[in-house]
JSON list of C-alpha atoms in Angstrom, two decimals:
[
{"chain": "L", "resi": 1, "resn": "ILE", "atom": "CA", "xyz": [12.99, -17.83, -3.88]},
{"chain": "L", "resi": 2, "resn": "ASN", "atom": "CA", "xyz": [16.10, -16.78, -5.79]},
{"chain": "L", "resi": 3, "resn": "HIS", "atom": "CA", "xyz": [15.76, -13.08, -4.99]},
{"chain": "L", "resi": 4, "resn": "GLY", "atom": "CA", "xyz": [14.26, -13.10, -1.50]},
{"chain": "L", "resi": 5, "resn": "VAL", "atom": "CA", "xyz": [11.14, -11.71, 0.09]},
{"chain": "L", "resi": 6, "resn": "LEU", "atom": "CA", "xyz": [10.10, -8.60, 1.97]},
{"chain": "L", "resi": 7, "resn": "PRO", "atom": "CA", "xyz": [7.13, -7.88, 4.24]},
{"chain": "L", "resi": 8, "resn": "ALA", "atom": "CA", "xyz": [4.01, -7.30, 2.10]},
{"chain": "L", "resi": 9, "resn": "GLY", "atom": "CA", "xyz": [1.37, -4.59, 2.27]},
{"chain": "L", "resi": 10, "resn": "GLY", "atom": "CA", "xyz": [3.62, -1.75, 1.11]},
{"chain": "L", "resi": 11, "resn": "TRP", "atom": "CA", "xyz": [6.06, -2.16, 4.03]},
{"chain": "L", "resi": 12, "resn": "THR", "atom": "CA", "xyz": [9.11, -1.25, 1.92]},
{"chain": "L", "resi": 13, "resn": "LEU", "atom": "CA", "xyz": [7.36, 1.69, 0.31]},
{"chain": "L", "resi": 14, "resn": "LEU", "atom": "CA", "xyz": [6.28, 3.06, 3.71]},
{"chain": "L", "resi": 15, "resn": "LYS", "atom": "CA", "xyz": [9.85, 2.71, 4.95]},
{"chain": "L", "resi": 16, "resn": "LEU", "atom": "CA", "xyz": [11.17, 4.63, 1.93]},
{"chain": "L", "resi": 17, "resn": "ILE", "atom": "CA", "xyz": [8.48, 7.31, 2.27]},
{"chain": "L", "resi": 18, "resn": "ASP", "atom": "CA", "xyz": [9.59, 7.92, 5.84]},
{"chain": "L", "resi": 19, "resn": "ILE", "atom": "CA", "xyz": [13.23, 8.20, 4.71]},
{"chain": "L", "resi": 20, "resn": "CYS", "atom": "CA", "xyz": [12.20, 10.70, 2.00]},
{"chain": "L", "resi": 21, "resn": "LYS", "atom": "CA", "xyz": [10.24, 12.83, 4.48]},
{"chain": "L", "resi": 22, "resn": "LYS", "atom": "CA", "xyz": [13.12, 12.87, 6.98]},
{"chain": "L", "resi": 23, "resn": "SER", "atom": "CA", "xyz": [15.58, 13.96, 4.27]},
{"chain": "L", "resi": 24, "resn": "GLY", "atom": "CA", "xyz": [14.10, 17.45, 4.06]},
{"chain": "L", "resi": 25, "resn": "ASP", "atom": "CA", "xyz": [14.74, 17.48, 0.29]},
{"chain": "L", "resi": 26, "resn": "ASP", "atom": "CA", "xyz": [11.81, 19.21, -1.43]},
{"chain": "L", "resi": 27, "resn": "ILE", "atom": "CA", "xyz": [11.83, 16.85, -4.43]},
{"chain": "L", "resi": 28, "resn": "LEU", "atom": "CA", "xyz": [11.85, 13.74, -2.24]},
{"chain": "L", "resi": 29, "resn": "VAL", "atom": "CA", "xyz": [9.15, 15.12, 0.07]},
{"chain": "L", "resi": 30, "resn": "ASN", "atom": "CA", "xyz": [6.82, 16.62, -2.54]},
{"chain": "L", "resi": 31, "resn": "VAL", "atom": "CA", "xyz": [7.31, 14.35, -5.57]},
{"chain": "L", "resi": 32, "resn": "VAL", "atom": "CA", "xyz": [8.94, 11.02, -4.72]},
{"chain": "L", "resi": 33, "resn": "ALA", "atom": "CA", "xyz": [7.14, 10.30, -1.41]},
{"chain": "L", "resi": 34, "resn": "PRO", "atom": "CA", "xyz": [3.64, 10.83, -2.89]},
{"chain": "L", "resi": 35, "resn": "ALA", "atom": "CA", "xyz": [4.58, 8.66, -5.91]},
{"chain": "L", "resi": 36, "resn": "LEU", "atom": "CA", "xyz": [5.78, 5.91, -3.55]},
{"chain": "L", "resi": 37, "resn": "PHE", "atom": "CA", "xyz": [2.55, 6.19, -1.57]},
{"chain": "L", "resi": 38, "resn": "GLY", "atom": "CA", "xyz": [0.40, 5.60, -4.68]},
{"chain": "L", "resi": 39, "resn": "PRO", "atom": "CA", "xyz": [0.65, 1.79, -4.71]},
{"chain": "L", "resi": 40, "resn": "VAL", "atom": "CA", "xyz": [0.02, 1.61, -0.94]},
{"chain": "L", "resi": 41, "resn": "GLU", "atom": "CA", "xyz": [-3.01, 3.87, -1.24]},
{"chain": "L", "resi": 42, "resn": "ARG", "atom": "CA", "xyz": [-4.40, 1.83, -4.14]},
{"chain": "L", "resi": 43, "resn": "LEU", "atom": "CA", "xyz": [-3.91, -1.41, -2.20]},
{"chain": "L", "resi": 44, "resn": "TYR", "atom": "CA", "xyz": [-5.95, -0.17, 0.76]},
{"chain": "L", "resi": 45, "resn": "LEU", "atom": "CA", "xyz": [-8.63, 1.60, -1.26]},
{"chain": "L", "resi": 46, "resn": "ASN", "atom": "CA", "xyz": [-9.08, -1.49, -3.46]},
{"chain": "L", "resi": 47, "resn": "ALA", "atom": "CA", "xyz": [-9.58, -3.50, -0.28]},
{"chain": "L", "resi": 48, "resn": "GLY", "atom": "CA", "xyz": [-12.45, -1.20, 0.73]},
{"chain": "L", "resi": 49, "resn": "TYR", "atom": "CA", "xyz": [-10.72, 0.99, 3.33]},
{"chain": "L", "resi": 50, "resn": "THR", "atom": "CA", "xyz": [-11.49, 4.69, 3.56]},
{"chain": "L", "resi": 51, "resn": "THR", "atom": "CA", "xyz": [-8.85, 7.40, 3.26]},
{"chain": "L", "resi": 52, "resn": "ASP", "atom": "CA", "xyz": [-9.10, 8.12, 7.00]},
{"chain": "L", "resi": 53, "resn": "GLU", "atom": "CA", "xyz": [-8.57, 4.43, 7.82]},
{"chain": "L", "resi": 54, "resn": "LEU", "atom": "CA", "xyz": [-5.64, 4.33, 5.39]},
{"chain": "L", "resi": 55, "resn": "ILE", "atom": "CA", "xyz": [-3.94, 7.30, 7.06]},
{"chain": "L", "resi": 56, "resn": "ASP", "atom": "CA", "xyz": [-4.49, 5.90, 10.56]},
{"chain": "L", "resi": 57, "resn": "ILE", "atom": "CA", "xyz": [-3.16, 2.44, 9.64]},
{"chain": "L", "resi": 58, "resn": "THR", "atom": "CA", "xyz": [-0.14, 3.71, 7.71]},
{"chain": "L", "resi": 59, "resn": "ASN", "atom": "CA", "xyz": [0.78, 6.06, 10.57]},
{"chain": "L", "resi": 60, "resn": "GLN", "atom": "CA", "xyz": [0.70, 3.11, 12.98]},
{"chain": "L", "resi": 61, "resn": "LEU", "atom": "CA", "xyz": [2.78, 1.01, 10.61]},
{"chain": "L", "resi": 62, "resn": "THR", "atom": "CA", "xyz": [5.34, 3.76, 10.04]},
{"chain": "L", "resi": 63, "resn": "THR", "atom": "CA", "xyz": [5.85, 4.04, 13.80]},
{"chain": "L", "resi": 64, "resn": "GLN", "atom": "CA", "xyz": [6.38, 0.28, 14.04]},
{"chain": "L", "resi": 65, "resn": "ILE", "atom": "CA", "xyz": [8.65, 0.16, 10.99]},
{"chain": "L", "resi": 66, "resn": "ASN", "atom": "CA", "xyz": [10.84, 2.89, 12.52]},
{"chain": "L", "resi": 67, "resn": "SER", "atom": "CA", "xyz": [11.23, 0.75, 15.63]},
{"chain": "L", "resi": 68, "resn": "GLY", "atom": "CA", "xyz": [12.62, -2.09, 13.50]},
{"chain": "L", "resi": 69, "resn": "SER", "atom": "CA", "xyz": [9.43, -4.13, 13.31]},
{"chain": "L", "resi": 70, "resn": "ASP", "atom": "CA", "xyz": [8.44, -6.41, 10.42]},
{"chain": "L", "resi": 71, "resn": "ASN", "atom": "CA", "xyz": [4.76, -5.87, 11.21]},
{"chain": "L", "resi": 72, "resn": "ILE", "atom": "CA", "xyz": [2.26, -5.21, 8.45]},
{"chain": "L", "resi": 73, "resn": "TYR", "atom": "CA", "xyz": [-1.49, -4.72, 8.25]},
{"chain": "L", "resi": 74, "resn": "ASP", "atom": "CA", "xyz": [-3.46, -7.80, 7.27]},
{"chain": "L", "resi": 75, "resn": "LEU", "atom": "CA", "xyz": [-6.19, -6.29, 5.08]},
{"chain": "L", "resi": 76, "resn": "LEU", "atom": "CA", "xyz": [-8.50, -9.32, 5.25]},
{"chain": "L", "resi": 77, "resn": "GLU", "atom": "CA", "xyz": [-8.22, -9.79, 9.03]},
{"chain": "L", "resi": 78, "resn": "SER", "atom": "CA", "xyz": [-8.13, -6.03, 9.75]},
{"chain": "L", "resi": 79, "resn": "LYS", "atom": "CA", "xyz": [-5.25, -6.27, 12.20]},
{"chain": "L", "resi": 80, "resn": "ILE", "atom": "CA", "xyz": [-1.51, -5.71, 12.47]},
{"chain": "L", "resi": 81, "resn": "VAL", "atom": "CA", "xyz": [0.50, -8.93, 12.22]},
{"chain": "L", "resi": 82, "resn": "ASN", "atom": "CA", "xyz": [4.11, -10.01, 11.82]},
{"chain": "L", "resi": 83, "resn": "ALA", "atom": "CA", "xyz": [4.74, -10.44, 8.10]},
{"chain": "L", "resi": 84, "resn": "TYR", "atom": "CA", "xyz": [6.97, -13.50, 8.38]},
{"chain": "L", "resi": 85, "resn": "GLN", "atom": "CA", "xyz": [4.87, -15.34, 10.96]},
{"chain": "L", "resi": 86, "resn": "SER", "atom": "CA", "xyz": [1.66, -14.71, 9.01]},
{"chain": "L", "resi": 87, "resn": "GLY", "atom": "CA", "xyz": [3.27, -15.52, 5.65]},
{"chain": "L", "resi": 88, "resn": "LEU", "atom": "CA", "xyz": [2.26, -12.20, 4.09]},
{"chain": "L", "resi": 89, "resn": "LEU", "atom": "CA", "xyz": [5.31, -11.50, 1.96]},
{"chain": "L", "resi": 90, "resn": "ASP", "atom": "CA", "xyz": [6.16, -9.85, -1.36]},
{"chain": "L", "resi": 91, "resn": "SER", "atom": "CA", "xyz": [8.88, -11.02, -3.70]},
{"chain": "L", "resi": 92, "resn": "THR", "atom": "CA", "xyz": [11.81, -8.63, -3.83]},
{"chain": "L", "resi": 93, "resn": "PRO", "atom": "CA", "xyz": [11.56, -8.30, -7.66]},
{"chain": "L", "resi": 94, "resn": "ALA", "atom": "CA", "xyz": [7.88, -7.25, -7.34]},
{"chain": "L", "resi": 95, "resn": "VAL", "atom": "CA", "xyz": [8.81, -4.55, -4.82]},
{"chain": "L", "resi": 96, "resn": "LEU", "atom": "CA", "xyz": [11.64, -3.35, -7.06]},
{"chain": "L", "resi": 97, "resn": "GLU", "atom": "CA", "xyz": [9.22, -3.09, -9.97]},
{"chain": "L", "resi": 98, "resn": "ALA", "atom": "CA", "xyz": [6.82, -1.01, -7.86]},
{"chain": "L", "resi": 99, "resn": "LEU", "atom": "CA", "xyz": [9.73, 1.28, -7.00]},
{"chain": "L", "resi": 100, "resn": "ARG", "atom": "CA", "xyz": [10.71, 1.61, -10.65]},
{"chain": "L", "resi": 101, "resn": "ASN", "atom": "CA", "xyz": [7.12, 2.48, -11.55]},
{"chain": "L", "resi": 102, "resn": "SER", "atom": "CA", "xyz": [6.91, 5.07, -8.76]},
{"chain": "L", "resi": 103, "resn": "ILE", "atom": "CA", "xyz": [10.13, 6.72, -9.91]},
{"chain": "L", "resi": 104, "resn": "SER", "atom": "CA", "xyz": [8.90, 6.68, -13.49]},
{"chain": "L", "resi": 105, "resn": "ILE", "atom": "CA", "xyz": [5.65, 8.38, -12.48]},
{"chain": "L", "resi": 106, "resn": "ALA", "atom": "CA", "xyz": [7.49, 10.99, -10.43]},
{"chain": "L", "resi": 107, "resn": "SER", "atom": "CA", "xyz": [9.92, 11.77, -13.26]},
{"chain": "L", "resi": 108, "resn": "GLN", "atom": "CA", "xyz": [7.13, 11.90, -15.85]},
{"chain": "L", "resi": 109, "resn": "ILE", "atom": "CA", "xyz": [5.09, 14.36, -13.78]},
{"chain": "L", "resi": 110, "resn": "GLY", "atom": "CA", "xyz": [8.23, 16.40, -13.14]},
{"chain": "L", "resi": 111, "resn": "THR", "atom": "CA", "xyz": [8.95, 16.81, -16.85]},
{"chain": "L", "resi": 112, "resn": "THR", "atom": "CA", "xyz": [5.45, 17.39, -18.25]},
{"chain": "L", "resi": 113, "resn": "GLY", "atom": "CA", "xyz": [3.59, 20.64, -18.26]},
{"chain": "L", "resi": 114, "resn": "GLY", "atom": "CA", "xyz": [0.46, 19.03, -16.83]},
{"chain": "L", "resi": 115, "resn": "THR", "atom": "CA", "xyz": [-1.62, 15.90, -16.58]},
{"chain": "L", "resi": 116, "resn": "ILE", "atom": "CA", "xyz": [-5.17, 14.96, -17.42]},
{"chain": "L", "resi": 117, "resn": "VAL", "atom": "CA", "xyz": [-6.92, 12.78, -14.88]},
{"chain": "L", "resi": 118, "resn": "PHE", "atom": "CA", "xyz": [-10.43, 11.50, -14.37]},
{"chain": "L", "resi": 119, "resn": "GLN", "atom": "CA", "xyz": [-12.12, 11.29, -11.00]},
{"chain": "L", "resi": 120, "resn": "ARG", "atom": "CA", "xyz": [-12.64, 7.70, -9.87]},
{"chain": "L", "resi": 121, "resn": "ASP", "atom": "CA", "xyz": [-15.96, 6.63, -8.41]},
{"chain": "L", "resi": 122, "resn": "GLY", "atom": "CA", "xyz": [-14.65, 5.62, -4.97]},
{"chain": "L", "resi": 123, "resn": "GLU", "atom": "CA", "xyz": [-18.08, 4.79, -3.55]},
{"chain": "L", "resi": 124, "resn": "PHE", "atom": "CA", "xyz": [-18.79, 2.33, -6.36]},
{"chain": "L", "resi": 125, "resn": "GLU", "atom": "CA", "xyz": [-15.31, 0.78, -6.09]},
{"chain": "L", "resi": 126, "resn": "ASN", "atom": "CA", "xyz": [-15.60, 0.36, -2.30]},
{"chain": "L", "resi": 127, "resn": "MET", "atom": "CA", "xyz": [-19.01, -1.29, -2.65]},
{"chain": "L", "resi": 128, "resn": "GLU", "atom": "CA", "xyz": [-17.66, -3.63, -5.33]},
{"chain": "L", "resi": 129, "resn": "THR", "atom": "CA", "xyz": [-14.59, -4.50, -3.23]},
{"chain": "L", "resi": 130, "resn": "LYS", "atom": "CA", "xyz": [-16.63, -5.24, -0.12]},
{"chain": "L", "resi": 131, "resn": "GLU", "atom": "CA", "xyz": [-18.90, -7.56, -2.10]},
{"chain": "L", "resi": 132, "resn": "HIS", "atom": "CA", "xyz": [-15.85, -9.35, -3.50]},
{"chain": "L", "resi": 133, "resn": "ASN", "atom": "CA", "xyz": [-14.32, -9.71, -0.01]},
{"chain": "L", "resi": 134, "resn": "ARG", "atom": "CA", "xyz": [-17.59, -11.16, 1.36]},
{"chain": "L", "resi": 135, "resn": "PHE", "atom": "CA", "xyz": [-17.70, -13.62, -1.55]},
{"chain": "L", "resi": 136, "resn": "MET", "atom": "CA", "xyz": [-14.09, -14.71, -0.89]},
{"chain": "L", "resi": 137, "resn": "GLN", "atom": "CA", "xyz": [-14.77, -15.16, 2.84]},
{"chain": "L", "resi": 138, "resn": "ASP", "atom": "CA", "xyz": [-17.87, -17.24, 2.09]},
{"chain": "L", "resi": 139, "resn": "LEU", "atom": "CA", "xyz": [-15.88, -19.29, -0.40]},
{"chain": "L", "resi": 140, "resn": "ASN", "atom": "CA", "xyz": [-13.11, -19.92, 2.14]},
{"chain": "L", "resi": 141, "resn": "GLN", "atom": "CA", "xyz": [-15.63, -21.04, 4.79]},
{"chain": "L", "resi": 142, "resn": "GLU", "atom": "CA", "xyz": [-17.05, -23.75, 2.52]}
]
């Protein structure tokens, strides 16, 4: 309440990604924008969406954000809604922390000679997320 709210679902990050891409700066386009996209991607993949669905939805949202809209994608209802009318909001401090983490990741990758990563089992995670979502919907209907 003290620090305000912003539309949820990665709205601010998508807005900043678009600004980075329009800048034409190689560092912003190739390092910062992908780092900013990480939390948005994780949000959608954790909710059981495929990469193709993620790209389609975020492209639609970016177009709406550029037109001055506060619309976001409601992951549970699978539709675009107005953030304020639907009550899907993030606290400004939480968004700032996500930004700080994205910048930290980008700077860390930029200064190291390499990274070691392990492939995630996306199929297993999607199955687990869908089961959780079904459980939550059943719970809410009771």
